[in-house]
Coordinates of C-alpha atoms in Angstrom, one line a residue:
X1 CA -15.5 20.0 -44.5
X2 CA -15.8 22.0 -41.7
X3 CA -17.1 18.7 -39.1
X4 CA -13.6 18.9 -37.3
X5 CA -14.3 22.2 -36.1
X6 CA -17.3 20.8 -34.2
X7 CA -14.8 18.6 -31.9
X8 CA -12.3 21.6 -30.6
X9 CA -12.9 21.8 -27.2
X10 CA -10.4 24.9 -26.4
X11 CA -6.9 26.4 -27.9
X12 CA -4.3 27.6 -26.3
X13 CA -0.2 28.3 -26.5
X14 CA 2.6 25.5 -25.8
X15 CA 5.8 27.1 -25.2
X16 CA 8.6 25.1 -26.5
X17 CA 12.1 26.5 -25.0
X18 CA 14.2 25.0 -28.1
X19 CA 13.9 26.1 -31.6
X20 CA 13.4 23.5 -34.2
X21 CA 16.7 24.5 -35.5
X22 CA 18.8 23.7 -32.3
X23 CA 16.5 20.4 -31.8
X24 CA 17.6 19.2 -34.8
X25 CA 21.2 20.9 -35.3
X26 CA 24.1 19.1 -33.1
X27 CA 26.4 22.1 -32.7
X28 CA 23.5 24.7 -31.9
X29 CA 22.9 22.1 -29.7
X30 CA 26.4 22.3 -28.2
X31 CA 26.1 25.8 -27.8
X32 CA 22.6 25.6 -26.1
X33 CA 24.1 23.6 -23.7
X34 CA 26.8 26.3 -23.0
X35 CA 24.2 29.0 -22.5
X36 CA 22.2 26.8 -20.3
X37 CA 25.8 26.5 -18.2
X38 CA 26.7 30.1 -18.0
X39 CA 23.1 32.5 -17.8
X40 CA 23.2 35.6 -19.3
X41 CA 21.4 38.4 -17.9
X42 CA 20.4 39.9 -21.1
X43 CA 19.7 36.5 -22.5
X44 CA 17.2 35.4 -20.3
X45 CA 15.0 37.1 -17.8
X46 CA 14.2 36.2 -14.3
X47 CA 10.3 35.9 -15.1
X48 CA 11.2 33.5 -18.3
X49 CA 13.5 31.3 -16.2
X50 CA 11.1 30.8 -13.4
X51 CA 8.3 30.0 -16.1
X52 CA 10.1 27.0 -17.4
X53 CA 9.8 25.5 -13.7
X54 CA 7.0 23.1 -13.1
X55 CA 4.7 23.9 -10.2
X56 CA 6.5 21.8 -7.4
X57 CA 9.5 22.8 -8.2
X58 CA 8.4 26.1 -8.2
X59 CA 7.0 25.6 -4.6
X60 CA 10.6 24.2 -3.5
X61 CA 12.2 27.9 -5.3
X62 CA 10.1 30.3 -3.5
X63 CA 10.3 28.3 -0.1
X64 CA 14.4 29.0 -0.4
X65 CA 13.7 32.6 -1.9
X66 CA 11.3 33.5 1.3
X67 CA 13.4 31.4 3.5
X68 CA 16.8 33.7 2.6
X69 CA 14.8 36.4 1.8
X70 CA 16.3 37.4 -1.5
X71 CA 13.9 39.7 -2.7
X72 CA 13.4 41.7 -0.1
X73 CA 10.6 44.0 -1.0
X74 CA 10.6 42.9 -4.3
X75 CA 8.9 39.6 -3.4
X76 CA 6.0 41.7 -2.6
X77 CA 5.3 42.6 -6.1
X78 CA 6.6 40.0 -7.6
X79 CA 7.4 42.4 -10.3
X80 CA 11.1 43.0 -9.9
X81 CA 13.6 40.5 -10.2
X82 CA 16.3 40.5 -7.6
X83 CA 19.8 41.5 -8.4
X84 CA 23.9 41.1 -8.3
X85 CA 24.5 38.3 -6.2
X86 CA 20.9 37.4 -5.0
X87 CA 19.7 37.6 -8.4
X88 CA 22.5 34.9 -9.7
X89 CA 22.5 33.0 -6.6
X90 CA 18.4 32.4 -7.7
X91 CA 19.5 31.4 -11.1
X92 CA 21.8 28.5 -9.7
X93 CA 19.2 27.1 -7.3
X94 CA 16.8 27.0 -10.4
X95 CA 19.5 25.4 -12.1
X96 CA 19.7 23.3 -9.0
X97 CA 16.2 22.3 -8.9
X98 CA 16.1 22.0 -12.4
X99 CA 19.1 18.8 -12.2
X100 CA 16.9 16.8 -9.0
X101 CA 15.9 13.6 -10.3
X102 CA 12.1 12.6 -10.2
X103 CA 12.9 10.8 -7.4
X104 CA 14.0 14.0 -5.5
X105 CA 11.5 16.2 -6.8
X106 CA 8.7 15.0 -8.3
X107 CA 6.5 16.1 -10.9
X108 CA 3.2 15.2 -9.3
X109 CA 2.1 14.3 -5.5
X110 CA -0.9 12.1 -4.2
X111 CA -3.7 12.9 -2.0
X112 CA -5.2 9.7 0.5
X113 CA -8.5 10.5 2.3
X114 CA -11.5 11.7 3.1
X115 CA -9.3 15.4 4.0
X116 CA -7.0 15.0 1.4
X117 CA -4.2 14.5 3.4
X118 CA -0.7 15.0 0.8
X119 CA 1.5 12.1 1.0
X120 CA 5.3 12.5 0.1
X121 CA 7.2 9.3 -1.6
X122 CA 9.7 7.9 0.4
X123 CA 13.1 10.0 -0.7
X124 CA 11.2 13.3 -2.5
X125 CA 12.4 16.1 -0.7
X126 CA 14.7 13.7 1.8
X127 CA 17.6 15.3 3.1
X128 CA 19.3 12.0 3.3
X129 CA 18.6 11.6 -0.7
X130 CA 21.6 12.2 -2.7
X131 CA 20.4 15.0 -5.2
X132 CA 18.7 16.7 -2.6
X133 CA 20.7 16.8 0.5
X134 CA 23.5 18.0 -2.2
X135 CA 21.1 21.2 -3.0
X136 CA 20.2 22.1 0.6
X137 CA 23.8 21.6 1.8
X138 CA 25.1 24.0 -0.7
X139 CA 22.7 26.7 0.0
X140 CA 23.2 26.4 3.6
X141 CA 26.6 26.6 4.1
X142 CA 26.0 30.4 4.6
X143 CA 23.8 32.1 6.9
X144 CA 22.8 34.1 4.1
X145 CA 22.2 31.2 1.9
X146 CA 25.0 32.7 -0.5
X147 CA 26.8 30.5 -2.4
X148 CA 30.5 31.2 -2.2
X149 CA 33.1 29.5 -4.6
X150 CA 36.1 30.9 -3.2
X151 CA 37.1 32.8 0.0
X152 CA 34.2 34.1 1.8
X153 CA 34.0 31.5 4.8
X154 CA 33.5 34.4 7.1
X155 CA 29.7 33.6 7.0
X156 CA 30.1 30.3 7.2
X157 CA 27.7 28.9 10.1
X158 CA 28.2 25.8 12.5
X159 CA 26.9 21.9 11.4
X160 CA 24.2 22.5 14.4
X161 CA 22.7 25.7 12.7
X162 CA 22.8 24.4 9.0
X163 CA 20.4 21.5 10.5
X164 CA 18.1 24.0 12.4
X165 CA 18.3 26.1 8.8
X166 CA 17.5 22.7 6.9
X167 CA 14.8 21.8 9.1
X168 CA 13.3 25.4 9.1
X169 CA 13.0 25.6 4.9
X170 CA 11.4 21.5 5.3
X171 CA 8.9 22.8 7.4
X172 CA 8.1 25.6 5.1
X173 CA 7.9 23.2 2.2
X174 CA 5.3 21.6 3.4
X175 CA 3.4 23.7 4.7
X176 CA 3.5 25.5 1.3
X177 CA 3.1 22.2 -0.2
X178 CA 0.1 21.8 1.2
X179 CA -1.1 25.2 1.0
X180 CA -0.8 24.4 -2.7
X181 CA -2.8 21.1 -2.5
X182 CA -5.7 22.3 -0.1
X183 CA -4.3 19.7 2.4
X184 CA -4.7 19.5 6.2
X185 CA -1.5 17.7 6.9
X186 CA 1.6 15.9 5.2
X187 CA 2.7 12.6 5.5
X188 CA 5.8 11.1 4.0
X189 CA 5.8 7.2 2.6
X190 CA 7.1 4.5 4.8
X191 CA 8.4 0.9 4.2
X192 CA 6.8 -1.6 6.4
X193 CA 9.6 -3.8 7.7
X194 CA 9.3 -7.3 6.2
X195 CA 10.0 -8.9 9.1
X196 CA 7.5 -7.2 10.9
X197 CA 4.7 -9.4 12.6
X198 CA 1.8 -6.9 12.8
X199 CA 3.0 -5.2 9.0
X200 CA 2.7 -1.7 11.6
X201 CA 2.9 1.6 9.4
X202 CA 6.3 2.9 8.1
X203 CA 4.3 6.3 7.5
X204 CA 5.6 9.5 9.5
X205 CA 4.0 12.8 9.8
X206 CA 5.8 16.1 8.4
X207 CA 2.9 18.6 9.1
X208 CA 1.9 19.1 12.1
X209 CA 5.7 18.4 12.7
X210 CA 6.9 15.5 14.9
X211 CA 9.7 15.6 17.4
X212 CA 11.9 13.8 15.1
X213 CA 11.1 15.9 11.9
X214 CA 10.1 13.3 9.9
X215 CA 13.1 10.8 9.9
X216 CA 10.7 8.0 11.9
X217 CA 13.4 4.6 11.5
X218 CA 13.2 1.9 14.0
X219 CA 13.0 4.4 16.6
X220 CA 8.8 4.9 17.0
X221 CA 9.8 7.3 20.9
X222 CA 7.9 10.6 19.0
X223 CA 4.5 9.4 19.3
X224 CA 4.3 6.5 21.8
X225 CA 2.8 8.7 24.2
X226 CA -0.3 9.3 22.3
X227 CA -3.1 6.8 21.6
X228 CA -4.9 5.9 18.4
X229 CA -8.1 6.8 17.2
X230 CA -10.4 9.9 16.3
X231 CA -8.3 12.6 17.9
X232 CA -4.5 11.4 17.2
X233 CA -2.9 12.9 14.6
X234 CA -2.5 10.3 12.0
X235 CA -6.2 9.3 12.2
X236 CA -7.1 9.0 9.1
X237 CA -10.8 8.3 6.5
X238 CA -11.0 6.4 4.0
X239 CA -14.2 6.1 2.1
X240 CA -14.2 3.4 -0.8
X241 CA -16.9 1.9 -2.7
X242 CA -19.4 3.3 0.2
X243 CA -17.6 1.8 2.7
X244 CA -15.8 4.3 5.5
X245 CA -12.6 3.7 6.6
X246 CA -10.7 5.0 9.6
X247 CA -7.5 4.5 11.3
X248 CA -4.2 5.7 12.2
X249 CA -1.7 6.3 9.1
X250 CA 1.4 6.5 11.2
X251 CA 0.2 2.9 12.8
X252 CA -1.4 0.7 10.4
X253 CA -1.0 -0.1 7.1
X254 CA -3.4 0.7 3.9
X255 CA -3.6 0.1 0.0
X256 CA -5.4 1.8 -1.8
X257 CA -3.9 -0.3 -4.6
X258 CA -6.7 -3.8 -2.7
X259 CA -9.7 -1.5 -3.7
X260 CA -10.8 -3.2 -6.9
X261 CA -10.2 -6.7 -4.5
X262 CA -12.3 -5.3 -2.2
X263 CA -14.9 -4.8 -4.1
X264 CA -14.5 -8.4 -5.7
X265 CA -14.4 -10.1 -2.6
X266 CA -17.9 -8.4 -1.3
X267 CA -19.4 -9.3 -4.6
X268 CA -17.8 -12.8 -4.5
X269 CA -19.8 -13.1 -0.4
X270 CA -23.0 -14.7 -0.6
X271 CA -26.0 -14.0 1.3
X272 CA -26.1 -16.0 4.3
X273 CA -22.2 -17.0 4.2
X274 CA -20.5 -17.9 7.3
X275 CA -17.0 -16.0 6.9
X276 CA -13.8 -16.0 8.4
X277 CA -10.9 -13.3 8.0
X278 CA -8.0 -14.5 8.9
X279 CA -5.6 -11.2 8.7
X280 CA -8.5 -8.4 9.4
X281 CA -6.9 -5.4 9.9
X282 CA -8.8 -2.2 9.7
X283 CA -11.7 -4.6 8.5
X284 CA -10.0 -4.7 4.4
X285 CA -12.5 -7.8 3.4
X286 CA -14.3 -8.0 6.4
X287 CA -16.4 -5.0 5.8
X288 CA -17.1 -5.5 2.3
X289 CA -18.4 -8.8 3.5
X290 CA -20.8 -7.9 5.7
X291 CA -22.1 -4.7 3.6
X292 CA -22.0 -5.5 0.4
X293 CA -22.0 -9.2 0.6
X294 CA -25.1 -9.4 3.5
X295 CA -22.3 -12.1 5.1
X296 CA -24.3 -13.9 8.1
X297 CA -21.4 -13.7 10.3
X298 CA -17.6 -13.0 10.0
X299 CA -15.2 -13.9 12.6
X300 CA -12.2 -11.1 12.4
X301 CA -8.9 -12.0 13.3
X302 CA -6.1 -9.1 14.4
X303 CA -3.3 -9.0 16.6
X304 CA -2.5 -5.0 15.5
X305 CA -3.8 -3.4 19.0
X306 CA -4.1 -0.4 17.0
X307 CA -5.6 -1.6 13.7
X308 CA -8.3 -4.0 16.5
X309 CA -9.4 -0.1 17.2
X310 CA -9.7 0.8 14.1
X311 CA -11.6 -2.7 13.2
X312 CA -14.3 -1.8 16.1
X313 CA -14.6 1.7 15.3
X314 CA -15.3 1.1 11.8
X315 CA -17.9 -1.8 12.2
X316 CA -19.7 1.1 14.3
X317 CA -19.3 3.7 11.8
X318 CA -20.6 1.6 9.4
X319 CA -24.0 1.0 10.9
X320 CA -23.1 -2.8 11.5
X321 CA -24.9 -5.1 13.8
X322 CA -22.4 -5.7 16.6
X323 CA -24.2 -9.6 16.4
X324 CA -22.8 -10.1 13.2
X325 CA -19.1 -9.7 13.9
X326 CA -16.7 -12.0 16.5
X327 CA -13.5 -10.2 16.6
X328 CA -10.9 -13.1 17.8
X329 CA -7.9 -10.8 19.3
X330 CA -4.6 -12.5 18.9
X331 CA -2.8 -14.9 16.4
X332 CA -5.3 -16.1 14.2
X333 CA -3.7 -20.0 14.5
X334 CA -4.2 -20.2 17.9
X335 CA -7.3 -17.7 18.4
X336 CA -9.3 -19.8 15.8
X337 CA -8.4 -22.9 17.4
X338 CA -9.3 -21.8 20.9
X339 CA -13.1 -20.5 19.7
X340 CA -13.6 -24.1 18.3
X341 CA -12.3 -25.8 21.8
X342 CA -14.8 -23.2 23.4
X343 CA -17.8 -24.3 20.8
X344 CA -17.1 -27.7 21.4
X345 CA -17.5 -27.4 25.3
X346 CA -20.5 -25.1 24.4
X347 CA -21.8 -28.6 22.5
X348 CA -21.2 -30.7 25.2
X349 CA -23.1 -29.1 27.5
X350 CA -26.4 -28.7 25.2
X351 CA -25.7 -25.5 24.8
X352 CA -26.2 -24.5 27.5
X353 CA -25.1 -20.9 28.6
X354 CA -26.4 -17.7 29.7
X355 CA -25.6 -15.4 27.1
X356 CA -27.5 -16.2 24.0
X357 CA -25.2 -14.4 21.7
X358 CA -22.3 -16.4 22.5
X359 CA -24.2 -19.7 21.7
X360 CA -25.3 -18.7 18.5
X361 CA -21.4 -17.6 17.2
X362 CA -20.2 -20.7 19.1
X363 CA -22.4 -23.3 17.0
X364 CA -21.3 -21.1 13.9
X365 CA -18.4 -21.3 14.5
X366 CA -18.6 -24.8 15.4
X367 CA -20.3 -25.8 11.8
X368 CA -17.5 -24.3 10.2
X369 CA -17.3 -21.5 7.8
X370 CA -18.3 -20.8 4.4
X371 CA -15.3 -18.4 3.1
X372 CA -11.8 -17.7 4.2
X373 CA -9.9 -14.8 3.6
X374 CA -6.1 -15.1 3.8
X375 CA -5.1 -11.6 3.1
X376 CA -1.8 -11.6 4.7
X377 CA 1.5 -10.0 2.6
X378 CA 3.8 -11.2 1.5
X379 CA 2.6 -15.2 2.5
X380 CA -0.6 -16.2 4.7
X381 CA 1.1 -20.1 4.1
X382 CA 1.3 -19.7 8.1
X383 CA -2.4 -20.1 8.3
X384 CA -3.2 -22.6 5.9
X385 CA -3.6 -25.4 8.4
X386 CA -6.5 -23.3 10.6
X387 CA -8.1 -22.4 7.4
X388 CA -8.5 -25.8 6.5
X389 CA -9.5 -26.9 9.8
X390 CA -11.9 -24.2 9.9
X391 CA -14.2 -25.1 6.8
X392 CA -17.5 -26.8 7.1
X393 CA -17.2 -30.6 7.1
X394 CA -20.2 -31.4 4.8
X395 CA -20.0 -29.3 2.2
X396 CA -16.2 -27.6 2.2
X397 CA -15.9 -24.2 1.2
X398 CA -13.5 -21.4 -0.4
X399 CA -10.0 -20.3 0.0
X400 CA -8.9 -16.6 -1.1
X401 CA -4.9 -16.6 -0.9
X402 CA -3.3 -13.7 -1.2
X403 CA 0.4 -13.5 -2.4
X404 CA 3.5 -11.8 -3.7
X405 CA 4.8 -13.8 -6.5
X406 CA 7.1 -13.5 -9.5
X407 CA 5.4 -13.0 -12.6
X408 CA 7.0 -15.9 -14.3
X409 CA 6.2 -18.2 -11.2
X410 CA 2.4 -17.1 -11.7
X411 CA 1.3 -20.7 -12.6
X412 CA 3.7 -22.8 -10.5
X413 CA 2.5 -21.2 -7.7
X414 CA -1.3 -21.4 -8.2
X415 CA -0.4 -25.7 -9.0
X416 CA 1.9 -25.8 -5.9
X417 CA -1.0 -23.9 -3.5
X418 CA -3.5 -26.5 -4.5
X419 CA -1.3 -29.9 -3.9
X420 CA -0.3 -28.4 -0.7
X421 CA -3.2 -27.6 0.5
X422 CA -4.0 -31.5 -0.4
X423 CA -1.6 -32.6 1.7
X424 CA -2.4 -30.3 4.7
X425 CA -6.4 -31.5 4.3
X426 CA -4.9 -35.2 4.4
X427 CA -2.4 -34.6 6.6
X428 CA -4.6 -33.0 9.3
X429 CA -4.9 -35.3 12.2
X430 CA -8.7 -34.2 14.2
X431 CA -8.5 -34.6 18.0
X432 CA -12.2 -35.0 18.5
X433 CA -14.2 -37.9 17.1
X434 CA -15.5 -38.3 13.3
X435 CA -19.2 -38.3 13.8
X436 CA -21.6 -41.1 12.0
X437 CA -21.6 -40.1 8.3
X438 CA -19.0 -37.1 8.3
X439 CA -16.8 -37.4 5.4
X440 CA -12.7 -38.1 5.9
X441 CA -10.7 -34.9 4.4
X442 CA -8.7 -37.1 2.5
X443 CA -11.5 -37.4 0.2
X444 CA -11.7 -33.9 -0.6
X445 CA -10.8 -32.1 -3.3
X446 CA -8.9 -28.8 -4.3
X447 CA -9.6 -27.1 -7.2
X448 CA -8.2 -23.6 -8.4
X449 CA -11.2 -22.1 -10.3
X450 CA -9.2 -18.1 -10.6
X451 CA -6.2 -16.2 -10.1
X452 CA -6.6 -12.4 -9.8
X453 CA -4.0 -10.0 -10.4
X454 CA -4.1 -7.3 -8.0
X455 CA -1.3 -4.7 -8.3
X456 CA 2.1 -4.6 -8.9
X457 CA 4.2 -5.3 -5.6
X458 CA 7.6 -4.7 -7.3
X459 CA 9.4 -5.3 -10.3
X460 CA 7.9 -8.8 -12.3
X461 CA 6.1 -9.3 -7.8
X462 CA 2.7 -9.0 -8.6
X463 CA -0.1 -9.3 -5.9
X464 CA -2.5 -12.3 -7.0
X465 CA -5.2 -13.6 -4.9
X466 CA -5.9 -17.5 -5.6
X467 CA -9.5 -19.2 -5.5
X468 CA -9.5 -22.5 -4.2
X469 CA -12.3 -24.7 -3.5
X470 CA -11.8 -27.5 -0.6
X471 CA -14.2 -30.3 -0.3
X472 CA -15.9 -32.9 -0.8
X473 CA -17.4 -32.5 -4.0
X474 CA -17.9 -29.5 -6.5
X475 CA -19.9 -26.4 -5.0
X476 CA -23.1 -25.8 -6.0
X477 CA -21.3 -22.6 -8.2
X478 CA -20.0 -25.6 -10.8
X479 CA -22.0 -28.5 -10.6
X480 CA -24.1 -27.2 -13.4
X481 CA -21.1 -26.6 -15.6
X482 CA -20.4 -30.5 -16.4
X483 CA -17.1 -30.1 -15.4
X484 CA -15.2 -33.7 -15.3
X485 CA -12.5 -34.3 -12.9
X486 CA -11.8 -37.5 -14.3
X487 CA -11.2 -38.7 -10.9
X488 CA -8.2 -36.3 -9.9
X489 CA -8.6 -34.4 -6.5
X490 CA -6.1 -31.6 -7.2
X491 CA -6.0 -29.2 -10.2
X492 CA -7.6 -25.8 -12.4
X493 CA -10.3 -25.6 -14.1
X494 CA -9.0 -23.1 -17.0
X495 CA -11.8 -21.6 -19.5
X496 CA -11.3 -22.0 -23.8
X497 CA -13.4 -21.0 -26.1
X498 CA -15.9 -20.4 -23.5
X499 CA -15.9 -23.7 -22.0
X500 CA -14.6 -24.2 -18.8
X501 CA -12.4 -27.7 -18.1
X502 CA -10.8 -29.2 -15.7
X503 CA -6.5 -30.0 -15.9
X504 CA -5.4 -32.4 -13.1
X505 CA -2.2 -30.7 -11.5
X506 CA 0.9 -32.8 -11.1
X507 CA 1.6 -34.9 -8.6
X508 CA 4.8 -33.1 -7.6
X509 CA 5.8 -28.8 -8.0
X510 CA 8.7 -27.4 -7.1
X511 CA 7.8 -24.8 -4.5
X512 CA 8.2 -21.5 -5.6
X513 CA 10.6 -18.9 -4.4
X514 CA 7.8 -17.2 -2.5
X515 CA 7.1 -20.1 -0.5
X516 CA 8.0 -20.5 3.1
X517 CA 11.2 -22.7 4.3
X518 CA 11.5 -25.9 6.0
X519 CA 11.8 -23.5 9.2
X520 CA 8.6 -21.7 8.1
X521 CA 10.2 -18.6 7.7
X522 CA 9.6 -16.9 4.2
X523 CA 13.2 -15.3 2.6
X524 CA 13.0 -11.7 1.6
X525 CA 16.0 -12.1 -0.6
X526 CA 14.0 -12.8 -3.8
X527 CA 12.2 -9.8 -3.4
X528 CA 15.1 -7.6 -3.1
X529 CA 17.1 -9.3 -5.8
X530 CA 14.6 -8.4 -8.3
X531 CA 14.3 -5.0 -7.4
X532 CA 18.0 -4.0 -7.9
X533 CA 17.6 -5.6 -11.6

């Protein structure tokens, strides 16, 4: 009788501030809302008010309170509530704190890092943000921070000193913020501009404070003066699945929504696998490949200046082999196709050269490469063309496509990847010389063996990652499955009833609304659209 006992853990007291008979009573209910309009001093103390605050918002109330310094001495003790017009101004501005949306004040903050560095979302606490810049305008109007209905304006204080006021009580916040969070420093969220070619940072720092208090737009002026790396102030580490991380928050761009990819991709890396990543960053996949997957080689492509430092410092601080890594610096479609001219000189003249290590990544390179990583948002369809140029001639190899799609365009999009990739592998028009035996790409085939979900990128825009296999025949992973392609060169092999077959794709799929333009330029419009649904 007495076995439940055994599974209480603890007990304690949830304080509900409505009766049962006002929850369920529609004119008590009426009345309840009156009270909460007009506070009675006798009704409700200052201690009980405060305590039906969550902590956050709590942080953002004593902030003002110290900021205005309504309690005087009294906030010493923290014993003695204030009184007369302090004392009500402190029940409006919980009342005002109490009406900010989530979206102004949240009910929880993240931490990113090794440090625990506190990360604000992009309009918590903004003064631009409706709510919010509402709150602090009213309680700044004064120099006392006394809210005055009528008359009164003999306080009032000039638009220039209100801003100095604002940004005085936002760098209090967070620095109480992260007082409260046992955090170094404060960063708020940025966007990263979709137009943008190296997907640079949209982060800004709040604490230490930058020159432009934390409103970083298009205007970057506040920290182009400083360099990245170990001693910046946005340098930040990261260590996932034993892998460290480091780089510049305010600069590049990190997910920490890729992590379980990450650790898919390293497990996905065979020993011994020649691999190129395409979009490198930081070193995402290229890391994972080389210490989790024991990757012969990876070439690394980045244009970022400040994510190629971070990239270097981090194959260093990870103990790699500097032999096992070619960082190609530029646009991967022409950097890629450069290193193969230089192999193919390297052939031509026996390989002969002076610096060993060169020859050995040139004929590598030269072979072609086992495994392509195409981890560019919101399209890599830019690079398609070098990646297929890229793989080995004999024996083909694997495509991992990364993508922002619509959920309901999961499918058409995985068919459309593989019959263009078809076309660009037939389509592709070598300069040098078939040699004796090599096979023609237009042989090949393309087959979608996986599509994994990532994360969610924005409403129904997931993150999926495609599989493909280019070549000429199955890889060695499926030739023992008995998989028939019924002699069709494009399509997925789909599992049931835990047998794996093969379903030809199409011969023609609409593109999908992800997809690039005839111009090559991919349309944010889509995106947007679906987030104002």
């Amino acid at each position: 009788v007495n076995d439940w006992m055994n599974k209480i853990i603890g007990h304690g007291t949830q304080v509900c501030p409505y009766s049962t008979a006002v929850l369920g009573n529609p004119q008590r209910q009426r009345c309840q809302q009156r009270q909460n309009n007009v506070i009675e001093k006798d009704a409700v103390s200052y201690n009980d008010e405060v305590s039906t605050l969550l902590m956050i918002q709590q942080v953002l109330l004593n902030t003002m309170i110290d900021h205005f310094n309504w309690h005087g001495e009294q906030q010493k003790t923290n014993s003695v509530a204030p009184s007369n017009k302090e004392e009500r101004q402190i029940y409006a501005l919980i009342r005002g704190i109490k009406a900010l949306s989530i979206k102004s004040c949240p009910n929880k903050l993240e931490t990113i890092g090794d440090d625990k560095t506190l990360v604000i979302p992009r309009l918590a606490f903004h003064l631009e943000e409706e709510n919010f810049g509402d709150l602090m305008e009213r309680f700044t109007a004064q120099d006392d921070g006394i809210v005055r209905e009528t008359g009164g304006d003999d306080r009032k204080i000039p638009n220039d000193q209100r801003t100095k006021t604002k940004n005085q009580i936002m760098q209090s916040l967070w620095s109480n913020l992260a007082q409260m969070f046992g955090s170094p420093r404060v960063v708020r969220r940025g966007d990263i501009h979709p137009n943008s070619k190296i997907r640079e940072s949209g982060h800004c720092m709040l604490l230490p404070k930058s020159t432009n208090d934390g409103n970083k737009n298009d205007d970057k002026s506040w920290d182009s003066g400083q360099k990245s790396g170990p001693n910046s102030q946005g340098w930040i580490t990261i260590t996932e699945n034993s892998i460290r991380q480091s780089f510049d928050l305010t600069r590049v761009m990190f997910s920490r929504g890729n992590i379980t990819e990450k650790i898919r991709f390293g497990q996905l890396v065979q020993p011994n696998e020649v691999i190129l990543d395409m979009y490198a960053g930081i070193g995402y996949y290229t890391l994972p490949a080389l210490i989790h997957g024991n990757a012969l080689h990876v070439f690394a492509c980045e244009w970022n200046p400040n994510a190629l430092f971070a990239l270097r410092h981090n194959i260093q601080d990870n103990c790699i082999e500097e032999d096992r890594v070619t960082i190609l610096e530029g646009d991967c479609r022409t950097t890629v196709s450069g290193a193969l001219d230089k192999a193919r000189r390297v052939q031509a003249q026996s390989l002969s050269s002076d610096n060993g290590k060169d020859v050995y990544q040139d004929t590598l390179l030269l072979r072609g490469v086992d495994r392509i990583s195409l981890g560019l948002l919101p399209s890599s369809e830019g690079g398609w063309e070098t990646a297929i140029r890229s793989l080995r001639r004999d024996v083909g190899g694997w495509l991992h496509i990364h993508g922002n799609v619509p959920q309901s365009e999961r499918n058409q999009w995985i068919q459309w990847v593989c019959i263009r990739l078809f076309e660009i592998a037939c389509n592709e028009e070598e300069e040098e010389e078939e040699e004796e035996g090599e096979r023609s790409r237009c042989n090949w085939i393309v087959i979608g063996t996986h599509v994994e979900k990532v994360k969610s990128f924005a409403p129904r825009v997931h993150h999926y990652v495609a599989d493909i296999f280019v070549g000429p025949t199955l890889p060695h992973s499926l030739l023992h499955k008995n998989i028939d392609l019924k002699e069709s060169k494009v399509g997925m092999i789909l599992e049931s009833e835990g047998r794996l077959s093969f379903v030809s794709s199409p011969g023609m799929v609409d593109p999908p609304s992800c997809a690039l333009d005839k111009d090559g330029v991919l349309n944010q419009e889509w995106m947007m659209c679906r987030e104002e649904k």
